[in-house]
Amino acid sequence: MSWVPGRRAFLAASGVGLAGLAGLAGCLGDADGTGGSSETDTATEAADSGSTQSATGRGSAEAASDGGDYSTDTSVLPTRDQPLPVEWSFARLRDETLSGGPPKDGIPSVDEPSFWSVSEADEFLAPGDIVFGVAGESDVKAYPQRVLVWHEITNDAIDGENVSVTYCPLTGTAMGFFRGETEFGVSGRLVNSNLVMYDRETDSRWPQVLATAISGPFEGQSLTEFPLAWTTWGEWKAAHPDTVVLSEETGHVRNYNRDPYGEYNPPRGYYTNKNTLFAPLSADDRYQEKAVVVGARPREGAVAFRKESLREQGLLTGEVGGTTFHAVYDPALDTAHVYRGDGTDLSYADGQVSVGGETVAPDALPLGRVVDFDAMWFAWAGFYPETVVVA
Amino acid sequence: MTGLVDRGRAALSKTLVAVRGAVVRRDARAILVGVSLLYLGLYLYVLGHLRFTGGGGFDSLVVSDPLARMFESRGPLAFEPVAALVVGPLELLVAPVNVAIGAALALLVGVNLAVSFLAWRHPAACGIGSGARGSGLLAGLPALLSGTACCGPVVLIALGIQASGVIVASFGFLVPAAALLLLGSLVYVGRQVDPTVAEPRTG
């Protein structure tokens, strides 16, 4: 079963670090904005980081100096204690940010989502249609790709926590973020073909894949995340018959039966060909542009597991910055889970994982879980040219 | 200079006569109406606002506060649909501003082709009919241009063209450019129509 968590439970399980504020200040003190956040923060990672950083550093200082009525109070928007790795300077990322055509909010987020039951959704979705699933402790929800391709962001709540479920069609990335008391919207701009979100509290700009603000009061800070399962409607409802599904009653009228970019069921158009709308930040021709990788970027750096190899082998292991990471294939949902290794031997057979002699489901390994998400290869390689690749 | 102004005024005057001819003459009017409707349908289809569902019946849906939201921009000269209509096998998302833009372009394309037809059937003088035919076809180019404009980067994706900031920015100018080209070609072909074309015929 895929899980997802109350936020604190999730952060504990995923091993998100609690960095010292000193290390954080070092990052935020990068006054010229040219430093990416792949700095070597030596703060010791704690097991749990349900807490978020206080309003310190550059963001608040900027807000004060320009007289803006901003708040980088993390009760408004929770951020990570230790920013996620970013391999490009923020200045370069800002320079590479282009208009995708629509203006700010020209692609309207869904701010008052409504949901269908399984039987209602069956009228709309075919078993092979893509959905992005999240199974919380009390809320189990699926977000159809066919709806999100028109909106890219849904501001919702799961288990009482405000979240944004986000999807970028051009990079094939579906990601979940905790949004606190604010909302995210679509800025209309793209970097490396990826959706650039903005928060409605400060208008900071957050490329979705990086989950790190590249401009605005939150520059240099990273969002807290939760994983979404990129799966099919048929697989999701079989695993979660109690799920609800984001409906097409979004407050907007759109042709939800038409995908302007192509089709996933069956795959065609932009989702399978070699074309990218914009040139990637850096090109890597090891795989076809739209080949899918399962990417993770723990503090040690970026790692990508080729999804096709995961389907074939079930278990892939790679090393990043001296730490071992395991990607485990979950055939029930055609998805994967990434864990931080602790030296225990793993083996995989018949969709189950043997951990030190004990057999467990792919989503229940007794190891620290790392947020992962599917991405098109060109997008991952563009953002993370130093990525470790496991195939 | 005075000569240029006079020539321009004369061309405009001839064009207005030709347009009137396109309206009053049944055969030209059929072309005008037919082509305009066809182009508007095509424009809305390419925009993704018109589709053939194959179903039946009648249904409608209107968003809350449609009058305010119809002016919300969704892209270069693309605006928010505020209603959905299902009429038999057709489904139309109604974005009033886009319908107005599409209708204006459609009318220009229709008039261009109707006037070209008149210039072919009723040339102002012997020997220029073939030129009029060519200019009629010329109207197709801006029509294509404006069709591309409505969908912006999606067209690039479909064609596999990698975009730059300049290309994306240029989409905002395509519809006005198409409208100007259509007006220009209308004047070009309009002055080649027999000036008596709109007069009642006897015998």
PDB file of N, CA, C and O in Angstrom, chain A residues 98-108 150 170 251-255 257-258 260-261 270 273 275-280, chain B residues 46-48 51 61 63 69 73-76 80-84 91 93 153-154 156-157 159-165 168:
ATOM      1  N   LEU A  98      11.489  31.539 -18.224  1.00  0.00           N
ATOM      2  CA  LEU A  98      10.855  32.152 -19.390  1.00  0.00           C
ATOM      3  C   LEU A  98       9.343  32.083 -19.258  1.00  0.00           C
ATOM      4  O   LEU A  98       8.807  31.231 -18.542  1.00  0.00           O
ATOM      5  N   SER A  99       8.692  32.970 -19.983  1.00  0.00           N
ATOM      6  CA  SER A  99       7.241  32.888 -20.040  1.00  0.00           C
ATOM      7  C   SER A  99       6.834  31.644 -20.830  1.00  0.00           C
ATOM      8  O   SER A  99       7.391  31.363 -21.880  1.00  0.00           O
ATOM      9  N   GLY A 100       5.869  30.937 -20.315  1.00  0.00           N
ATOM     10  CA  GLY A 100       5.355  29.786 -21.049  1.00  0.00           C
ATOM     11  C   GLY A 100       4.182  30.156 -21.929  1.00  0.00           C
ATOM     12  O   GLY A 100       3.610  29.300 -22.595  1.00  0.00           O
ATOM     13  N   GLY A 101       3.798  31.425 -21.921  1.00  0.00           N
ATOM     14  CA  GLY A 101       2.653  31.881 -22.715  1.00  0.00           C
ATOM     15  C   GLY A 101       1.575  32.485 -21.839  1.00  0.00           C
ATOM     16  O   GLY A 101       1.314  33.680 -21.913  1.00  0.00           O
ATOM     17  N   PRO A 102       0.963  31.686 -20.965  1.00  0.00           N
ATOM     18  CA  PRO A 102      -0.098  32.243 -20.115  1.00  0.00           C
ATOM     19  C   PRO A 102       0.461  33.218 -19.079  1.00  0.00           C
ATOM     20  O   PRO A 102       1.599  33.079 -18.636  1.00  0.00           O
ATOM     21  N   PRO A 103      -0.333  34.206 -18.688  1.00  0.00           N
ATOM     22  CA  PRO A 103       0.096  35.116 -17.622  1.00  0.00           C
ATOM     23  C   PRO A 103      -0.018  34.442 -16.257  1.00  0.00           C
ATOM     24  O   PRO A 103      -0.434  33.281 -16.170  1.00  0.00           O
ATOM     25  N   LYS A 104       0.350  35.179 -15.217  1.00  0.00           N
ATOM     26  CA  LYS A 104       0.201  34.668 -13.850  1.00  0.00           C
ATOM     27  C   LYS A 104      -1.255  34.272 -13.614  1.00  0.00           C
ATOM     28  O   LYS A 104      -2.173  35.051 -13.926  1.00  0.00           O
ATOM     29  N   ASP A 105      -1.466  33.092 -13.107  1.00  0.00           N
ATOM     30  CA  ASP A 105      -2.805  32.527 -12.889  1.00  0.00           C
ATOM     31  C   ASP A 105      -3.584  32.329 -14.185  1.00  0.00           C
ATOM     32  O   ASP A 105      -4.784  32.055 -14.149  1.00  0.00           O
ATOM     33  N   GLY A 106      -2.895  32.496 -15.339  1.00  0.00           N
ATOM     34  CA  GLY A 106      -3.545  32.190 -16.614  1.00  0.00           C
ATOM     35  C   GLY A 106      -3.915  30.722 -16.677  1.00  0.00           C
ATOM     36  O   GLY A 106      -4.875  30.343 -17.357  1.00  0.00           O
ATOM     37  N   ILE A 107      -3.137  29.894 -16.011  1.00  0.00           N
ATOM     38  CA  ILE A 107      -3.539  28.512 -15.740  1.00  0.00           C
ATOM     39  C   ILE A 107      -4.043  28.525 -14.304  1.00  0.00           C
ATOM     40  O   ILE A 107      -3.261  28.672 -13.368  1.00  0.00           O
ATOM     41  N   PRO A 108      -5.350  28.459 -14.122  1.00  0.00           N
ATOM     42  CA  PRO A 108      -5.902  28.689 -12.782  1.00  0.00           C
ATOM     43  C   PRO A 108      -5.796  27.451 -11.893  1.00  0.00           C
ATOM     44  O   PRO A 108      -6.169  26.354 -12.297  1.00  0.00           O
ATOM     45  N   TRP A 150      -4.976  20.810 -16.800  1.00  0.00           N
ATOM     46  CA  TRP A 150      -5.558  22.126 -17.075  1.00  0.00           C
ATOM     47  C   TRP A 150      -5.344  23.111 -15.931  1.00  0.00           C
ATOM     48  O   TRP A 150      -5.644  24.302 -16.072  1.00  0.00           O
ATOM     49  N   LEU A 170       4.816  19.294 -18.707  1.00  0.00           N
ATOM     50  CA  LEU A 170       5.983  19.342 -19.588  1.00  0.00           C
ATOM     51  C   LEU A 170       7.169  18.570 -19.031  1.00  0.00           C
ATOM     52  O   LEU A 170       8.074  18.198 -19.776  1.00  0.00           O
ATOM     53  N   GLY A 251     -14.835  24.722 -10.678  1.00  0.00           N
ATOM     54  CA  GLY A 251     -15.133  26.154 -10.715  1.00  0.00           C
ATOM     55  C   GLY A 251     -14.760  26.770 -12.056  1.00  0.00           C
ATOM     56  O   GLY A 251     -14.953  27.961 -12.272  1.00  0.00           O
ATOM     57  N   HIS A 252     -14.194  25.947 -12.942  1.00  0.00           N
ATOM     58  CA  HIS A 252     -13.828  26.409 -14.283  1.00  0.00           C
ATOM     59  C   HIS A 252     -14.432  25.441 -15.288  1.00  0.00           C
ATOM     60  O   HIS A 252     -14.628  24.267 -14.976  1.00  0.00           O
ATOM     61  N   VAL A 253     -14.710  25.941 -16.481  1.00  0.00           N
ATOM     62  CA  VAL A 253     -15.139  25.011 -17.527  1.00  0.00           C
ATOM     63  C   VAL A 253     -13.954  24.749 -18.453  1.00  0.00           C
ATOM     64  O   VAL A 253     -13.345  25.672 -18.986  1.00  0.00           O
ATOM     65  N   ARG A 254     -13.610  23.503 -18.573  1.00  0.00           N
ATOM     66  CA  ARG A 254     -12.534  23.072 -19.449  1.00  0.00           C
ATOM     67  C   ARG A 254     -12.967  21.777 -20.120  1.00  0.00           C
ATOM     68  O   ARG A 254     -13.842  21.071 -19.614  1.00  0.00           O
ATOM     69  N   ASN A 255     -12.314  21.462 -21.205  1.00  0.00           N
ATOM     70  CA  ASN A 255     -12.569  20.186 -21.850  1.00  0.00           C
ATOM     71  C   ASN A 255     -11.634  19.141 -21.233  1.00  0.00           C
ATOM     72  O   ASN A 255     -10.526  18.925 -21.707  1.00  0.00           O
ATOM     73  N   ASN A 257     -11.699  16.110 -21.278  1.00  0.00           N
ATOM     74  CA  ASN A 257     -11.448  14.909 -22.075  1.00  0.00           C
ATOM     75  C   ASN A 257     -10.339  15.124 -23.087  1.00  0.00           C
ATOM     76  O   ASN A 257     -10.012  14.212 -23.840  1.00  0.00           O
ATOM     77  N   ARG A 258      -9.806  16.321 -23.117  1.00  0.00           N
ATOM     78  CA  ARG A 258      -8.779  16.636 -24.104  1.00  0.00           C
ATOM     79  C   ARG A 258      -7.521  17.083 -23.378  1.00  0.00           C
ATOM     80  O   ARG A 258      -7.578  17.935 -22.502  1.00  0.00           O
ATOM     81  N   PRO A 260      -4.076  18.935 -24.036  1.00  0.00           N
ATOM     82  CA  PRO A 260      -3.472  19.732 -25.113  1.00  0.00           C
ATOM     83  C   PRO A 260      -2.071  19.279 -25.516  1.00  0.00           C
ATOM     84  O   PRO A 260      -1.572  19.705 -26.556  1.00  0.00           O
ATOM     85  N   TYR A 261      -1.450  18.424 -24.723  1.00  0.00           N
ATOM     86  CA  TYR A 261      -0.070  18.037 -25.014  1.00  0.00           C
ATOM     87  C   TYR A 261       0.053  16.657 -25.651  1.00  0.00           C
ATOM     88  O   TYR A 261       1.059  16.363 -26.277  1.00  0.00           O
ATOM     89  N   TYR A 270       3.381  14.649 -26.990  1.00  0.00           N
ATOM     90  CA  TYR A 270       4.520  15.215 -26.265  1.00  0.00           C
ATOM     91  C   TYR A 270       5.079  14.226 -25.238  1.00  0.00           C
ATOM     92  O   TYR A 270       6.283  14.207 -24.990  1.00  0.00           O
ATOM     93  N   ASN A 273       7.319  11.660 -27.489  1.00  0.00           N
ATOM     94  CA  ASN A 273       8.295  12.023 -28.519  1.00  0.00           C
ATOM     95  C   ASN A 273       9.533  12.692 -27.904  1.00  0.00           C
ATOM     96  O   ASN A 273       9.631  12.861 -26.682  1.00  0.00           O
ATOM     97  N   ASN A 275      10.584  15.745 -28.422  1.00  0.00           N
ATOM     98  CA  ASN A 275      10.542  17.205 -28.409  1.00  0.00           C
ATOM     99  C   ASN A 275      10.389  17.768 -27.008  1.00  0.00           C
ATOM    100  O   ASN A 275       9.584  17.278 -26.219  1.00  0.00           O
ATOM    101  N   THR A 276      11.152  18.799 -26.732  1.00  0.00           N
ATOM    102  CA  THR A 276      10.911  19.563 -25.509  1.00  0.00           C
ATOM    103  C   THR A 276      10.538  20.978 -25.936  1.00  0.00           C
ATOM    104  O   THR A 276      10.984  21.453 -26.984  1.00  0.00           O
ATOM    105  N   LEU A 277       9.718  21.627 -25.145  1.00  0.00           N
ATOM    106  CA  LEU A 277       9.258  22.967 -25.546  1.00  0.00           C
ATOM    107  C   LEU A 277      10.412  23.962 -25.496  1.00  0.00           C
ATOM    108  O   LEU A 277      10.570  24.793 -26.381  1.00  0.00           O
ATOM    109  N   PHE A 278      11.209  23.888 -24.430  1.00  0.00           N
ATOM    110  CA  PHE A 278      12.369  24.753 -24.302  1.00  0.00           C
ATOM    111  C   PHE A 278      13.611  23.884 -24.184  1.00  0.00           C
ATOM    112  O   PHE A 278      13.533  22.733 -23.750  1.00  0.00           O
ATOM    113  N   ALA A 279      14.753  24.435 -24.567  1.00  0.00           N
ATOM    114  CA  ALA A 279      16.008  23.704 -24.398  1.00  0.00           C
ATOM    115  C   ALA A 279      16.242  23.473 -22.907  1.00  0.00           C
ATOM    116  O   ALA A 279      16.063  24.375 -22.097  1.00  0.00           O
ATOM    117  N   PRO A 280      16.621  22.252 -22.525  1.00  0.00           N
ATOM    118  CA  PRO A 280      16.863  21.986 -21.100  1.00  0.00           C
ATOM    119  C   PRO A 280      18.091  22.732 -20.586  1.00  0.00           C
ATOM    120  O   PRO A 280      18.944  23.157 -21.374  1.00  0.00           O
TER     121      PRO A 280
ATOM    122  N   VAL B  46      -9.679  24.582 -32.963  1.00  0.00           N
ATOM    123  CA  VAL B  46      -8.232  24.599 -32.710  1.00  0.00           C
ATOM    124  C   VAL B  46      -7.946  25.137 -31.311  1.00  0.00           C
ATOM    125  O   VAL B  46      -7.028  24.702 -30.626  1.00  0.00           O
ATOM    126  N   LEU B  47      -8.780  26.064 -30.890  1.00  0.00           N
ATOM    127  CA  LEU B  47      -8.653  26.606 -29.540  1.00  0.00           C
ATOM    128  C   LEU B  47      -8.996  25.541 -28.484  1.00  0.00           C
ATOM    129  O   LEU B  47      -8.678  25.693 -27.316  1.00  0.00           O
ATOM    130  N   GLY B  48      -9.645  24.485 -28.925  1.00  0.00           N
ATOM    131  CA  GLY B  48     -10.059  23.427 -27.991  1.00  0.00           C
ATOM    132  C   GLY B  48     -11.400  23.719 -27.355  1.00  0.00           C
ATOM    133  O   GLY B  48     -11.799  23.059 -26.406  1.00  0.00           O
ATOM    134  N   ARG B  51     -15.946  20.819 -29.767  1.00  0.00           N
ATOM    135  CA  ARG B  51     -15.605  19.432 -30.085  1.00  0.00           C
ATOM    136  C   ARG B  51     -16.863  18.647 -30.412  1.00  0.00           C
ATOM    137  O   ARG B  51     -17.968  19.009 -29.995  1.00  0.00           O
ATOM    138  N   LEU B  61     -23.890  24.778 -18.644  1.00  0.00           N
ATOM    139  CA  LEU B  61     -23.268  25.043 -17.350  1.00  0.00           C
ATOM    140  C   LEU B  61     -22.665  26.435 -17.419  1.00  0.00           C
ATOM    141  O   LEU B  61     -21.989  26.783 -18.397  1.00  0.00           O
ATOM    142  N   VAL B  63     -20.392  29.292 -15.151  1.00  0.00           N
ATOM    143  CA  VAL B  63     -19.605  29.474 -13.927  1.00  0.00           C
ATOM    144  C   VAL B  63     -20.190  30.621 -13.121  1.00  0.00           C
ATOM    145  O   VAL B  63     -20.982  31.417 -13.624  1.00  0.00           O
ATOM    146  N   ARG B  69     -15.555  37.231 -15.015  1.00  0.00           N
ATOM    147  CA  ARG B  69     -14.498  36.260 -15.336  1.00  0.00           C
ATOM    148  C   ARG B  69     -14.241  36.139 -16.833  1.00  0.00           C
ATOM    149  O   ARG B  69     -13.207  35.613 -17.233  1.00  0.00           O
ATOM    150  N   SER B  73      -7.551  36.794 -18.469  1.00  0.00           N
ATOM    151  CA  SER B  73      -6.671  36.344 -19.556  1.00  0.00           C
ATOM    152  C   SER B  73      -6.114  34.954 -19.264  1.00  0.00           C
ATOM    153  O   SER B  73      -5.697  34.656 -18.152  1.00  0.00           O
ATOM    154  N   ARG B  74      -6.103  34.106 -20.268  1.00  0.00           N
ATOM    155  CA  ARG B  74      -5.559  32.759 -20.136  1.00  0.00           C
ATOM    156  C   ARG B  74      -4.357  32.543 -21.029  1.00  0.00           C
ATOM    157  O   ARG B  74      -3.830  31.431 -21.113  1.00  0.00           O
ATOM    158  N   GLY B  75      -3.945  33.578 -21.730  1.00  0.00           N
ATOM    159  CA  GLY B  75      -2.812  33.469 -22.641  1.00  0.00           C
ATOM    160  C   GLY B  75      -2.902  34.611 -23.628  1.00  0.00           C
ATOM    161  O   GLY B  75      -3.764  35.484 -23.482  1.00  0.00           O
ATOM    162  N   PRO B  76      -1.999  34.624 -24.618  1.00  0.00           N
ATOM    163  CA  PRO B  76      -2.043  35.703 -25.608  1.00  0.00           C
ATOM    164  C   PRO B  76      -3.387  35.725 -26.333  1.00  0.00           C
ATOM    165  O   PRO B  76      -3.710  34.794 -27.071  1.00  0.00           O
ATOM    166  N   GLU B  80     -11.001  33.425 -20.541  1.00  0.00           N
ATOM    167  CA  GLU B  80     -11.615  32.365 -19.748  1.00  0.00           C
ATOM    168  C   GLU B  80     -12.981  31.950 -20.306  1.00  0.00           C
ATOM    169  O   GLU B  80     -13.855  32.792 -20.512  1.00  0.00           O
ATOM    170  N   PRO B  81     -13.180  30.664 -20.538  1.00  0.00           N
ATOM    171  CA  PRO B  81     -14.535  30.193 -20.862  1.00  0.00           C
ATOM    172  C   PRO B  81     -15.410  30.311 -19.616  1.00  0.00           C
ATOM    173  O   PRO B  81     -14.965  29.991 -18.512  1.00  0.00           O
ATOM    174  N   VAL B  82     -16.609  30.794 -19.806  1.00  0.00           N
ATOM    175  CA  VAL B  82     -17.495  30.979 -18.648  1.00  0.00           C
ATOM    176  C   VAL B  82     -18.747  30.110 -18.724  1.00  0.00           C
ATOM    177  O   VAL B  82     -19.581  30.144 -17.829  1.00  0.00           O
ATOM    178  N   ALA B  83     -18.881  29.370 -19.803  1.00  0.00           N
ATOM    179  CA  ALA B  83     -20.045  28.494 -19.921  1.00  0.00           C
ATOM    180  C   ALA B  83     -19.695  27.312 -20.810  1.00  0.00           C
ATOM    181  O   ALA B  83     -18.763  27.388 -21.619  1.00  0.00           O
ATOM    182  N   ALA B  84     -20.409  26.245 -20.611  1.00  0.00           N
ATOM    183  CA  ALA B  84     -20.283  25.072 -21.488  1.00  0.00           C
ATOM    184  C   ALA B  84     -21.668  24.755 -22.023  1.00  0.00           C
ATOM    185  O   ALA B  84     -22.647  24.741 -21.268  1.00  0.00           O
ATOM    186  N   GLU B  91     -20.136  20.087 -28.407  1.00  0.00           N
ATOM    187  CA  GLU B  91     -19.923  20.720 -27.106  1.00  0.00           C
ATOM    188  C   GLU B  91     -19.102  21.982 -27.324  1.00  0.00           C
ATOM    189  O   GLU B  91     -18.053  21.947 -27.960  1.00  0.00           O
ATOM    190  N   LEU B  93     -17.316  25.286 -25.387  1.00  0.00           N
ATOM    191  CA  LEU B  93     -16.954  26.092 -24.230  1.00  0.00           C
ATOM    192  C   LEU B  93     -17.047  27.544 -24.664  1.00  0.00           C
ATOM    193  O   LEU B  93     -16.412  27.940 -25.645  1.00  0.00           O
ATOM    194  N   PRO B 153       2.056  28.068 -27.474  1.00  0.00           N
ATOM    195  CA  PRO B 153       3.084  27.045 -27.394  1.00  0.00           C
ATOM    196  C   PRO B 153       2.603  25.640 -27.719  1.00  0.00           C
ATOM    197  O   PRO B 153       3.396  24.786 -28.102  1.00  0.00           O
ATOM    198  N   VAL B 154       1.304  25.405 -27.560  1.00  0.00           N
ATOM    199  CA  VAL B 154       0.790  24.063 -27.856  1.00  0.00           C
ATOM    200  C   VAL B 154       1.050  23.710 -29.321  1.00  0.00           C
ATOM    201  O   VAL B 154       1.343  22.571 -29.670  1.00  0.00           O
ATOM    202  N   LEU B 156       3.583  24.770 -31.048  1.00  0.00           N
ATOM    203  CA  LEU B 156       5.007  24.428 -31.141  1.00  0.00           C
ATOM    204  C   LEU B 156       5.239  22.989 -30.709  1.00  0.00           C
ATOM    205  O   LEU B 156       6.022  22.258 -31.308  1.00  0.00           O
ATOM    206  N   ILE B 157       4.555  22.600 -29.651  1.00  0.00           N
ATOM    207  CA  ILE B 157       4.701  21.218 -29.172  1.00  0.00           C
ATOM    208  C   ILE B 157       4.252  20.252 -30.248  1.00  0.00           C
ATOM    209  O   ILE B 157       4.916  19.259 -30.536  1.00  0.00           O
ATOM    210  N   LEU B 159       4.176  20.698 -33.392  1.00  0.00           N
ATOM    211  CA  LEU B 159       5.080  20.715 -34.538  1.00  0.00           C
ATOM    212  C   LEU B 159       6.496  20.298 -34.158  1.00  0.00           C
ATOM    213  O   LEU B 159       7.359  20.135 -35.022  1.00  0.00           O
ATOM    214  N   GLY B 160       6.750  20.161 -32.863  1.00  0.00           N
ATOM    215  CA  GLY B 160       8.080  19.755 -32.419  1.00  0.00           C
ATOM    216  C   GLY B 160       9.111  20.859 -32.554  1.00  0.00           C
ATOM    217  O   GLY B 160      10.295  20.600 -32.718  1.00  0.00           O
ATOM    218  N   ILE B 161       8.647  22.101 -32.455  1.00  0.00           N
ATOM    219  CA  ILE B 161       9.572  23.235 -32.564  1.00  0.00           C
ATOM    220  C   ILE B 161       9.955  23.683 -31.156  1.00  0.00           C
ATOM    221  O   ILE B 161       9.091  23.881 -30.307  1.00  0.00           O
ATOM    222  N   GLN B 162      11.254  23.830 -30.926  1.00  0.00           N
ATOM    223  CA  GLN B 162      11.694  24.278 -29.615  1.00  0.00           C
ATOM    224  C   GLN B 162      11.531  25.797 -29.521  1.00  0.00           C
ATOM    225  O   GLN B 162      11.944  26.529 -30.421  1.00  0.00           O
ATOM    226  N   ALA B 163      10.920  26.244 -28.450  1.00  0.00           N
ATOM    227  CA  ALA B 163      10.574  27.659 -28.322  1.00  0.00           C
ATOM    228  C   ALA B 163      11.703  28.450 -27.681  1.00  0.00           C
ATOM    229  O   ALA B 163      12.564  27.906 -27.014  1.00  0.00           O
ATOM    230  N   SER B 164      11.678  29.730 -27.912  1.00  0.00           N
ATOM    231  CA  SER B 164      12.522  30.653 -27.166  1.00  0.00           C
ATOM    232  C   SER B 164      11.595  31.704 -26.578  1.00  0.00           C
ATOM    233  O   SER B 164      10.409  31.753 -26.891  1.00  0.00           O
ATOM    234  N   GLY B 165      12.144  32.546 -25.706  1.00  0.00           N
ATOM    235  CA  GLY B 165      11.337  33.610 -25.131  1.00  0.00           C
ATOM    236  C   GLY B 165      10.748  34.504 -26.203  1.00  0.00           C
ATOM    237  O   GLY B 165       9.610  34.948 -26.102  1.00  0.00           O
ATOM    238  N   VAL B 168       7.752  32.779 -27.973  1.00  0.00           N
ATOM    239  CA  VAL B 168       6.558  32.757 -27.126  1.00  0.00           C
ATOM    240  C   VAL B 168       5.959  34.157 -27.029  1.00  0.00           C
ATOM    241  O   VAL B 168       4.739  34.340 -27.112  1.00  0.00           O
TER     242      VAL B 168
END
